[in-house]
C-alpha positions in Angstrom: -23.2 29.5 13.3 -26.1 27.3 12.5 -27.1 24.6 10.0 -28.2 27.1 7.4 -24.7 28.7 7.0 -22.4 25.7 7.3 -19.9 25.2 4.5 -16.8 23.1 3.9 -13.3 24.6 4.7 -11.6 26.6 2.0 -9.9 24.3 -0.6 -11.3 21.1 0.9 -13.7 20.3 -1.9 -13.2 20.0 -5.7 -15.6 19.9 -8.6 -15.7 16.4 -10.2 -14.4 16.0 -13.8 -17.5 16.0 -16.1 -16.4 14.0 -19.1 -18.2 13.8 -22.5 -19.8 17.2 -22.3 -18.5 18.7 -25.5 -15.1 19.7 -26.9 -15.2 23.1 -25.1 -14.9 21.3 -21.8 -11.5 19.9 -22.7 -12.9 16.4 -21.9 -15.2 15.8 -24.9 -14.4 13.8 -28.0 -13.0 10.5 -26.7 -14.0 11.4 -23.2 -10.6 10.5 -21.7 -10.7 7.0 -23.2 -8.2 7.5 -26.1 -8.7 6.2 -29.7 -9.9 2.7 -30.6 -9.1 -0.5 -28.7 -11.0 -2.4 -26.1 -10.5 0.3 -23.4 -12.4 2.8 -25.5 -15.5 0.6 -25.8 -18.2 0.3 -23.3 -18.5 -2.8 -21.1 -14.8 -3.5 -20.8 -13.0 -4.5 -17.5 -9.7 -6.1 -16.7 -9.3 -9.1 -14.5 -8.4 -8.7 -10.9 -4.6 -8.5 -10.6 -4.1 -7.9 -14.3 -0.9 -5.8 -14.9 -1.1 -5.0 -18.6 0.5 -8.2 -19.8 3.4 -8.1 -17.3 3.6 -11.3 -15.3 1.2 -10.5 -12.3 2.6 -10.5 -8.8 0.4 -13.5 -7.8 2.3 -15.6 -10.4 5.8 -14.1 -9.9 6.0 -14.9 -6.2 7.1 -18.5 -5.4 4.5 -20.7 -3.8 5.6 -22.7 -0.7 4.0 -25.3 1.4 0.3 -25.9 1.9 -2.5 -24.9 4.4 -4.4 -27.8 5.8 -8.1 -26.9 5.6 -8.9 -29.4 8.5 -6.4 -27.9 10.9 -7.7 -27.4 14.5 -6.4 -24.2 16.1 -6.3 -24.0 19.9 -5.9 -20.9 22.1 -3.0 -21.7 24.5 -3.1 -21.0 28.2 0.1 -21.7 30.2 0.2 -23.0 33.7 1.9 -19.8 35.1 -1.1 -17.8 33.8 -3.5 -20.3 35.4 -1.5 -20.0 38.7 -1.8 -16.2 38.7 -5.5 -16.5 38.0 -6.0 -19.0 40.8 -4.1 -16.8 43.3 -5.8 -13.6 42.3 -9.4 -14.9 42.5 -8.9 -17.9 44.8 -10.3 -20.5 42.4 -10.7 -24.3 43.0 -12.0 -25.0 39.5 -10.9 -23.5 36.2 -13.3 -24.1 33.3 -14.0 -22.5 29.9 -16.4 -20.0 31.4 -13.8 -18.8 33.9 -11.2 -18.4 31.1 -13.7 -16.6 29.0 -14.7 -14.3 31.9 -11.1 -13.3 32.5 -10.3 -12.7 28.8 -8.1 -15.7 28.2 -10.5 -17.2 25.6 -13.3 -16.1 23.5 -16.7 -17.7 22.7 -15.7 -20.0 19.8 -12.1 -20.8 20.9 -10.8 -24.3 21.7 -8.5 -24.0 24.7 -5.3 -26.0 25.2 -3.5 -26.0 28.5 0.3 -25.6 28.0 3.1 -26.6 30.3 5.1 -23.4 30.9 5.6 -22.4 34.5 4.5 -24.4 37.5 1.2 -25.0 39.3 1.2 -25.1 43.1 -2.6 -25.1 43.7 -4.8 -28.2 43.8 -7.3 -27.4 41.1 -9.7 -29.0 38.7 -9.0 -27.8 35.1 -11.5 -28.2 32.2 -10.2 -27.6 28.7 -10.4 -29.0 25.2 -6.8 -30.3 25.2 -3.7 -30.6 27.4 0.0 -31.0 26.7 1.7 -34.0 28.4 3.8 -31.7 30.7 0.7 -29.7 31.7 -1.2 -32.8 32.5 1.7 -34.1 34.7 2.1 -30.8 36.5 -1.7 -30.5 37.3 -1.9 -34.1 38.6 1.4 -33.7 40.5 -0.1 -30.7 42.3 -3.1 -32.9 43.3 -5.5 -31.5 40.7 -7.6 -33.2 38.1 -8.1 -32.6 34.4 -11.3 -32.8 32.4 -11.3 -32.9 28.6 -14.2 -31.2 27.1 
């Protein structure tokens, strides 16, 4: 086998429908467009979501609430996850670069430290935001917080 004798598997390809090539082809005449009406003319198109006059799905479904365009989304990191990280890599400072390095945050994320679990190590934590419980727990363990 080489490039000169490659061919597709049996039955895997079909010939395309050639429309408007005479009545003998079976697809001449109106060329599958039917008689008269906007759909038979050139240059017609339907709107996105148009369902032939039936009430479109976008309008049938009830609308609820609203999305605040100014919402600030944070990536949450809990204290128990921080504790595991500190024990595993013997860290004294946890900053954004450390979190990014270990896959807990990505480049454009804003990080918020959350209060689940407990922190035993004295550590300096740098993040964009802290919950009140996380802040208390870090300071109770003798650590410090730095808001970015």
